[in-house]
Amino acid sequence: MPQNNRNLVLAMALSILVIIGWNYFFAAPQYQKEHSAQLAQQQGQPVQQAPGSPNSLPPRSPNAPPQGGPANETPQAIMTRDAALAATTRVPLDSTALFGSINLTGARIDDVSLKAYRETPNPKSPNIVLLSPSSAPTPYYAEIGYVSATAGLPLPGATTVWKSDGGKLTSETPVTLTADNGHGLIFHRRIAVDDHYMFTVTDTIENKTGAAVTLYPYSLVTRHGKPKTSGYSVLHEGMVGVVGDSGVQEPTYDSILKEANATQTLSGTGGWLGFTDKYWGAVVVPDQHVNYQGAFRAWDDNGHKDYQADYRADPITIAAGASSNVTSRVFAGAKETRLLDAYQKDLGIERFELMIDWGWFYFITKPMFWLLDSIYKVVGNFGIAILIVTVLIKAVFFPLANRSYLSMAKMKAVQPQMTAIRERYADDKIKQQQELMDLYKREKINPVSGCLPMIIQIPVFFSLYKVLFITIEMRQAPFFGWIKDLSQPDPTNIFTLFGLLHYDPTVLPLVGHFLNIGIWPLIMGISMFVQMKMNPEPPDPVQKQMFTWMPVIFTFMLGSFPSGLVIYWTWNNSLSVLQQSLIMARAGVKIELWDNLANIFRKKATT
C-alpha cells in the first residue's frame, strides 16, 4: 500500500477509534452504572429523590398571557409506584398495545406500560413502564388543560378530580371525563386510544357563564429528575420536537440548563414536542392547523431538576351559551419506524419520523433501515439481514473497490522504481516529486484513485452503524447460538473462560470495562488482523506498530458494543479480505498475507 494511501487509512482508523473510544471509555461505563440504577427503580425499590412538582413556571415575556403548566400542588412524598397508583381514583387502560390507567385527579395520562416490550428477552420479565404518576419514584406524565385570559377564573387543574362515565379505555371504547368549575364552565373530555400508542383527546367546553370566555389551551409532558440515559454520543436522548418551520430541535438535559431562564421557546403551526429515549418517546401533538408557542424548560425542584416540554395554543373565545371543541394528541410508546411514518402520513403530523435520531446522513440512514427491515421480513432474522445487507453494500461499491485495489496493485508493482527515485533524489525533494509524477504518467497511475472509494464509503458505514444502534427493531432481536439480543454486547467472556468461572470481571475497578471480550469480538479482531496483513508491512516503524496493535485495540473497544455491530464488522472485514484477494489475484499482484504471517513466526523463532 503506497504511503499516501496508508496515511489516509490510518487517519480514518484513528477517527473511528476516537468515536468508539469516547463511547467505550466514557459513555459505556456511565450507561452500565445508570442502567443498574434504572432497573432498581423500575422494580419498585425506593430512591432518594426530592418530592413534589413545580409550583409555577416563568412567563415567556413580561406582557405574555398566562401559560400552560402544572397547577400549584402540595409537595407529595415519594412512594412506590404501586402505592402512588393506589392513592388516586383511576380509569383502567387496556388497549391493544398499552395497559395502565388514566388519573382522574388532573385527568393526567400518567400510567402507561407497553404490552409488546419487556425489560429483557425473558418473556416473564416485567413489561416496559413508560409513564408514572407525580408521587412515584420516577414521575413522567402528560397533562392537558387551559389557562384563562381573565384573572381569577377557576379552571380544571392538576388537583381537579374529574368524573368518569364509568367505562374502561380500550382501542374500541373511548372514555368521557367531566369537570365543572362551579362558575358556568363545564368541560367534557373524550379520550380515545388507537391500536398502537396514540391518544386523541377531544374537549368540549360549554360556556354557561353569561359572558364570553377566552381560554388558552395547553399540553405538556413533564419529567421529574434527570432520567437515566444510554450515554452514547451517537444517540440523542432528551427533549425533542418540531415546531412549525424550525426544524427538529434536540435540547439535551444539560444544554437546556444553559439557556436563558433554562427555557427555549419557539412558535409556529404544525409539529410536536416532548421527550425521546433510545427506544421510547412521549410527546404532545397540537392541532396541526393552529398556531402555538412551544417551549422546552427545566427548573429546580427541592434539590433536583425537573424538565418539561409544553405548548400553548392561540386563544379560543367561547360565546355565552355556546360550546367549543379542542383536539390534541399524546403519543406514548415505542418509536417504531413504520408506525411513526404512518402517523406522519395519516394524521399529517409534521416530521414525526424525526422522533428517531437518524443523524446527519438521514438521506442514507433511513433508506438503509428500510432495506434492512425489508430483508428481515423475508428471512425472519435480523442477524441474517445484516449479513445480506453487508453483501449488497459490497456489491454496490464493488466497481469503486475494484478500481481502488487495482490502483494500489499498480502502485505496488512500481514500488521498486519509486524507492529508487526517492533514494536517488533524497536531497532534492522537488526533483524527486517531478520524477515520481513522470513515473505515474508513464504507468497511467493516479496516486489518489485508491483514496476516493474509501472516502465515499464512510457515510454509508456510519449510516449502517447508526441504524443498527438506534432502531427499536434491533432490540432483543436474536441471532444464532448464544446471541439472544443483537442490541446488547456478546454475553460470553474470555476472562471467565466463557462461563466456566462464575464471576463478573467487568465490575473490577479501573480495568473492569476492558474485560468484556466475548467470542464475536475475538473473531472480529482476528478478521481485522488478517485484513491488515493482506498488504506489505509499512516501512515506518511507528505506522507498523500502529497497524499491528489496531486489531487488538478494536477488539477491546468493540467488546462492549452491541453484538449486531460486531457481527457486521466481522462479516465486512471477511468480505473485504475475500474481495481484495480476488482483485489482486486477477491483477497478478502478490498477496502478502502468507508472507506476513510467516514473518511473525520467523521473528519469534529468531528471538
Tab-separated table of N, CA and C in Angstrom, residues 345-431:
chain	number	residue	atom	x	y	z
A	345	LYS	N	-47.965	10.461	7.947
A	345	LYS	CA	-48.741	10.488	6.708
A	345	LYS	C	-50.237	10.585	6.963
A	346	ASP	N	-50.762	9.745	7.847
A	346	ASP	CA	-52.213	9.654	8.034
A	346	ASP	C	-52.777	10.796	8.865
A	347	LEU	N	-52.027	11.254	9.872
A	347	LEU	CA	-52.515	12.326	10.733
A	347	LEU	C	-51.952	13.684	10.352
A	348	GLY	N	-51.036	13.703	9.397
A	348	GLY	CA	-50.472	14.968	8.940
A	348	GLY	C	-49.577	15.635	9.958
A	349	ILE	N	-48.917	14.846	10.825
A	349	ILE	CA	-48.050	15.418	11.860
A	349	ILE	C	-46.694	15.746	11.237
A	350	GLU	N	-46.312	16.984	11.341
A	350	GLU	CA	-45.110	17.482	10.671
A	350	GLU	C	-43.848	16.783	11.177
A	351	ARG	N	-43.114	16.111	10.274
A	351	ARG	CA	-41.805	15.498	10.538
A	351	ARG	C	-41.814	14.601	11.778
A	352	PHE	N	-42.869	13.848	11.943
A	352	PHE	CA	-42.984	12.988	13.119
A	352	PHE	C	-41.924	11.891	13.108
A	353	GLU	N	-41.434	11.534	11.944
A	353	GLU	CA	-40.412	10.499	11.817
A	353	GLU	C	-39.118	10.867	12.524
A	354	LEU	N	-38.910	12.175	12.778
A	354	LEU	CA	-37.659	12.620	13.370
A	354	LEU	C	-37.624	12.439	14.879
A	355	MET	N	-38.635	11.793	15.445
A	355	MET	CA	-38.520	11.378	16.834
A	355	MET	C	-37.385	10.361	16.972
A	356	ILE	N	-37.095	9.666	15.901
A	356	ILE	CA	-35.928	8.781	15.840
A	356	ILE	C	-34.742	9.612	15.353
A	357	ASP	N	-33.628	9.488	16.036
A	357	ASP	CA	-32.435	10.268	15.702
A	357	ASP	C	-31.684	9.602	14.550
A	358	TRP	N	-32.073	9.955	13.320
A	358	TRP	CA	-31.455	9.346	12.145
A	358	TRP	C	-30.080	9.924	11.835
A	359	GLY	N	-29.723	11.062	12.435
A	359	GLY	CA	-28.379	11.608	12.268
A	359	GLY	C	-28.208	12.469	11.039
A	360	TRP	N	-26.956	12.902	10.833
A	360	TRP	CA	-26.639	13.807	9.721
A	360	TRP	C	-26.898	13.166	8.365
A	361	PHE	N	-26.645	11.878	8.262
A	361	PHE	CA	-26.801	11.198	6.970
A	361	PHE	C	-28.193	10.582	6.855
A	362	TYR	N	-29.207	11.351	7.242
A	362	TYR	CA	-30.597	10.885	7.209
A	362	TYR	C	-30.961	10.302	5.850
A	363	PHE	N	-30.531	10.979	4.796
A	363	PHE	CA	-30.895	10.566	3.445
A	363	PHE	C	-30.296	9.214	3.071
A	364	ILE	N	-29.299	8.761	3.834
A	364	ILE	CA	-28.737	7.421	3.632
A	364	ILE	C	-29.235	6.474	4.718
A	365	THR	N	-29.298	6.978	5.947
A	365	THR	CA	-29.639	6.119	7.089
A	365	THR	C	-31.058	5.565	6.984
A	366	LYS	N	-32.021	6.422	6.629
A	366	LYS	CA	-33.408	5.960	6.557
A	366	LYS	C	-33.587	4.889	5.474
A	367	PRO	N	-33.099	5.100	4.242
A	367	PRO	CA	-33.196	4.014	3.252
A	367	PRO	C	-32.451	2.750	3.691
A	368	MET	N	-31.356	2.930	4.425
A	368	MET	CA	-30.620	1.759	4.906
A	368	MET	C	-31.501	0.932	5.843
A	369	PHE	N	-32.247	1.626	6.711
A	369	PHE	CA	-33.148	0.890	7.602
A	369	PHE	C	-34.217	0.159	6.803
A	370	TRP	N	-34.819	0.824	5.835
A	370	TRP	CA	-35.875	0.189	5.042
A	370	TRP	C	-35.357	-1.061	4.348
A	371	LEU	N	-34.133	-1.004	3.842
A	371	LEU	CA	-33.539	-2.180	3.202
A	371	LEU	C	-33.356	-3.305	4.215
A	372	LEU	N	-32.794	-2.975	5.374
A	372	LEU	CA	-32.558	-3.978	6.404
A	372	LEU	C	-33.869	-4.587	6.895
A	373	ASP	N	-34.859	-3.735	7.125
A	373	ASP	CA	-36.137	-4.213	7.638
A	373	ASP	C	-36.878	-5.050	6.595
A	374	SER	N	-36.784	-4.663	5.340
A	374	SER	CA	-37.458	-5.418	4.273
A	374	SER	C	-36.857	-6.814	4.132
A	375	ILE	N	-35.532	-6.897	4.221
A	375	ILE	CA	-34.886	-8.209	4.137
A	375	ILE	C	-35.246	-9.052	5.360
A	376	TYR	N	-35.303	-8.408	6.525
A	376	TYR	CA	-35.690	-9.133	7.741
A	376	TYR	C	-37.075	-9.757	7.592
A	377	LYS	N	-37.988	-9.036	6.975
A	377	LYS	CA	-39.348	-9.552	6.824
A	377	LYS	C	-39.376	-10.784	5.927
A	378	VAL	N	-38.350	-10.947	5.105
A	378	VAL	CA	-38.267	-12.128	4.233
A	378	VAL	C	-37.551	-13.280	4.928
A	379	VAL	N	-36.417	-12.988	5.569
A	379	VAL	CA	-35.593	-14.057	6.142
A	379	VAL	C	-35.944	-14.347	7.597
A	380	GLY	N	-36.593	-13.401	8.281
A	380	GLY	CA	-37.039	-13.641	9.643
A	380	GLY	C	-35.975	-13.567	10.715
A	381	ASN	N	-34.786	-13.051	10.390
A	381	ASN	CA	-33.716	-12.939	11.381
A	381	ASN	C	-32.893	-11.699	11.056
A	382	PHE	N	-32.801	-10.782	12.030
A	382	PHE	CA	-32.074	-9.547	11.766
A	382	PHE	C	-30.586	-9.793	11.583
A	383	GLY	N	-30.033	-10.808	12.239
A	383	GLY	CA	-28.631	-11.119	12.031
A	383	GLY	C	-28.347	-11.511	10.593
A	384	ILE	N	-29.195	-12.388	10.033
A	384	ILE	CA	-29.059	-12.765	8.621
A	384	ILE	C	-29.262	-11.551	7.727
A	385	ALA	N	-30.223	-10.700	8.088
A	385	ALA	CA	-30.473	-9.492	7.302
A	385	ALA	C	-29.239	-8.592	7.278
A	386	ILE	N	-28.536	-8.486	8.414
A	386	ILE	CA	-27.312	-7.689	8.464
A	386	ILE	C	-26.268	-8.251	7.509
A	387	LEU	N	-26.120	-9.579	7.494
A	387	LEU	CA	-25.134	-10.207	6.601
A	387	LEU	C	-25.485	-9.949	5.138
A	388	ILE	N	-26.774	-10.050	4.797
A	388	ILE	CA	-27.191	-9.842	3.405
A	388	ILE	C	-27.003	-8.379	2.987
A	389	VAL	N	-27.373	-7.447	3.879
A	389	VAL	CA	-27.203	-6.020	3.565
A	389	VAL	C	-25.729	-5.700	3.349
A	390	THR	N	-24.851	-6.295	4.160
A	390	THR	CA	-23.420	-6.058	4.000
A	390	THR	C	-22.940	-6.531	2.632
A	391	VAL	N	-23.439	-7.696	2.207
A	391	VAL	CA	-23.076	-8.209	0.877
A	391	VAL	C	-23.577	-7.261	-0.213
A	392	LEU	N	-24.812	-6.773	-0.074
A	392	LEU	CA	-25.368	-5.858	-1.070
A	392	LEU	C	-24.570	-4.563	-1.144
A	393	ILE	N	-24.172	-4.051	0.020
A	393	ILE	CA	-23.365	-2.826	0.020
A	393	ILE	C	-22.029	-3.075	-0.670
A	394	LYS	N	-21.429	-4.215	-0.382
A	394	LYS	CA	-20.174	-4.561	-1.045
A	394	LYS	C	-20.358	-4.653	-2.556
A	395	ALA	N	-21.503	-5.206	-2.978
A	395	ALA	CA	-21.761	-5.340	-4.415
A	395	ALA	C	-21.915	-3.971	-5.074
A	396	VAL	N	-22.614	-3.062	-4.381
A	396	VAL	CA	-22.809	-1.715	-4.935
A	396	VAL	C	-21.476	-0.997	-5.092
A	397	PHE	N	-20.609	-1.161	-4.107
A	397	PHE	CA	-19.327	-0.455	-4.140
A	397	PHE	C	-18.220	-1.271	-4.800
A	398	PHE	N	-18.579	-2.419	-5.373
A	398	PHE	CA	-17.539	-3.253	-5.978
A	398	PHE	C	-16.771	-2.531	-7.086
A	399	PRO	N	-17.441	-1.809	-7.999
A	399	PRO	CA	-16.656	-1.104	-9.030
A	399	PRO	C	-15.655	-0.126	-8.436
A	400	LEU	N	-16.070	0.607	-7.396
A	400	LEU	CA	-15.149	1.546	-6.763
A	400	LEU	C	-14.026	0.805	-6.049
A	401	ALA	N	-14.391	-0.262	-5.320
A	401	ALA	CA	-13.372	-1.039	-4.621
A	401	ALA	C	-12.410	-1.682	-5.613
A	402	ASN	N	-12.957	-2.171	-6.716
A	402	ASN	CA	-12.127	-2.778	-7.757
A	402	ASN	C	-11.108	-1.772	-8.281
A	403	ARG	N	-11.582	-0.556	-8.519
A	403	ARG	CA	-10.687	0.499	-9.006
A	403	ARG	C	-9.634	0.829	-7.962
A	404	SER	N	-10.060	0.860	-6.699
A	404	SER	CA	-9.129	1.185	-5.620
A	404	SER	C	-8.042	0.131	-5.498
A	405	TYR	N	-8.456	-1.132	-5.461
A	405	TYR	CA	-7.481	-2.202	-5.296
A	405	TYR	C	-6.568	-2.327	-6.526
A	406	LEU	N	-7.108	-2.119	-7.732
A	406	LEU	CA	-6.266	-2.157	-8.929
A	406	LEU	C	-5.246	-1.034	-8.912
A	407	SER	N	-5.676	0.140	-8.447
A	407	SER	CA	-4.747	1.262	-8.346
A	407	SER	C	-3.639	0.950	-7.362
A	408	MET	N	-4.009	0.363	-6.216
A	408	MET	CA	-2.987	0.000	-5.242
A	408	MET	C	-2.078	-1.099	-5.790
A	409	ALA	N	-2.667	-1.996	-6.593
A	409	ALA	CA	-1.851	-3.053	-7.198
A	409	ALA	C	-0.804	-2.462	-8.143
A	410	LYS	N	-1.211	-1.485	-8.948
A	410	LYS	CA	-0.260	-0.836	-9.859
A	410	LYS	C	0.828	-0.104	-9.068
A	411	MET	N	0.401	0.541	-7.972
A	411	MET	CA	1.373	1.254	-7.154
A	411	MET	C	2.387	0.271	-6.557
A	412	LYS	N	1.905	-0.894	-6.157
A	412	LYS	CA	2.822	-1.889	-5.603
A	412	LYS	C	3.785	-2.406	-6.670
A	413	ALA	N	3.296	-2.496	-7.911
A	413	ALA	CA	4.143	-3.000	-8.996
A	413	ALA	C	5.317	-2.065	-9.286
A	414	VAL	N	5.103	-0.766	-9.107
A	414	VAL	CA	6.174	0.191	-9.400
A	414	VAL	C	6.884	0.627	-8.120
A	415	GLN	N	6.602	-0.057	-7.029
A	415	GLN	CA	7.211	0.319	-5.755
A	415	GLN	C	8.736	0.318	-5.822
A	416	PRO	N	9.371	-0.685	-6.465
A	416	PRO	CA	10.843	-0.642	-6.556
A	416	PRO	C	11.354	0.604	-7.277
A	417	GLN	N	10.655	1.009	-8.360
A	417	GLN	CA	11.079	2.215	-9.076
A	417	GLN	C	10.896	3.458	-8.216
A	418	MET	N	9.795	3.510	-7.454
A	418	MET	CA	9.559	4.659	-6.581
A	418	MET	C	10.632	4.748	-5.502
A	419	THR	N	11.013	3.579	-4.964
A	419	THR	CA	12.063	3.559	-3.944
A	419	THR	C	13.384	4.038	-4.511
A	420	ALA	N	13.677	3.598	-5.734
A	420	ALA	CA	14.924	4.017	-6.381
A	420	ALA	C	14.946	5.529	-6.602
A	421	ILE	N	13.826	6.099	-7.033
A	421	ILE	CA	13.749	7.545	-7.253
A	421	ILE	C	13.959	8.299	-5.946
A	422	ARG	N	13.326	7.839	-4.877
A	422	ARG	CA	13.473	8.522	-3.586
A	422	ARG	C	14.917	8.460	-3.092
A	423	GLU	N	15.575	7.322	-3.317
A	423	GLU	CA	16.970	7.212	-2.886
A	423	GLU	C	17.883	8.069	-3.755
A	424	ARG	N	17.598	8.117	-5.068
A	424	ARG	CA	18.442	8.854	-5.995
A	424	ARG	C	18.357	10.364	-5.753
A	425	TYR	N	17.170	10.842	-5.437
A	425	TYR	CA	16.974	12.287	-5.247
A	425	TYR	C	16.582	12.585	-3.789
A	426	ALA	N	17.269	11.920	-2.876
A	426	ALA	CA	16.925	12.090	-1.459
A	426	ALA	C	17.147	13.521	-0.992
A	427	ASP	N	18.107	14.236	-1.611
A	427	ASP	CA	18.414	15.603	-1.184
A	427	ASP	C	17.725	16.659	-2.044
A	428	ASP	N	16.962	16.233	-3.024
A	428	ASP	CA	16.284	17.182	-3.913
A	428	ASP	C	14.804	16.790	-3.998
A	429	LYS	N	14.001	17.306	-3.075
A	429	LYS	CA	12.603	16.913	-2.979
A	429	LYS	C	11.793	17.344	-4.203
A	430	ILE	N	12.119	18.488	-4.756
A	430	ILE	CA	11.376	18.954	-5.933
A	430	ILE	C	11.608	18.018	-7.112
A	431	LYS	N	12.876	17.676	-7.344
A	431	LYS	CA	13.193	16.753	-8.436
A	431	LYS	C	12.577	15.387	-8.176
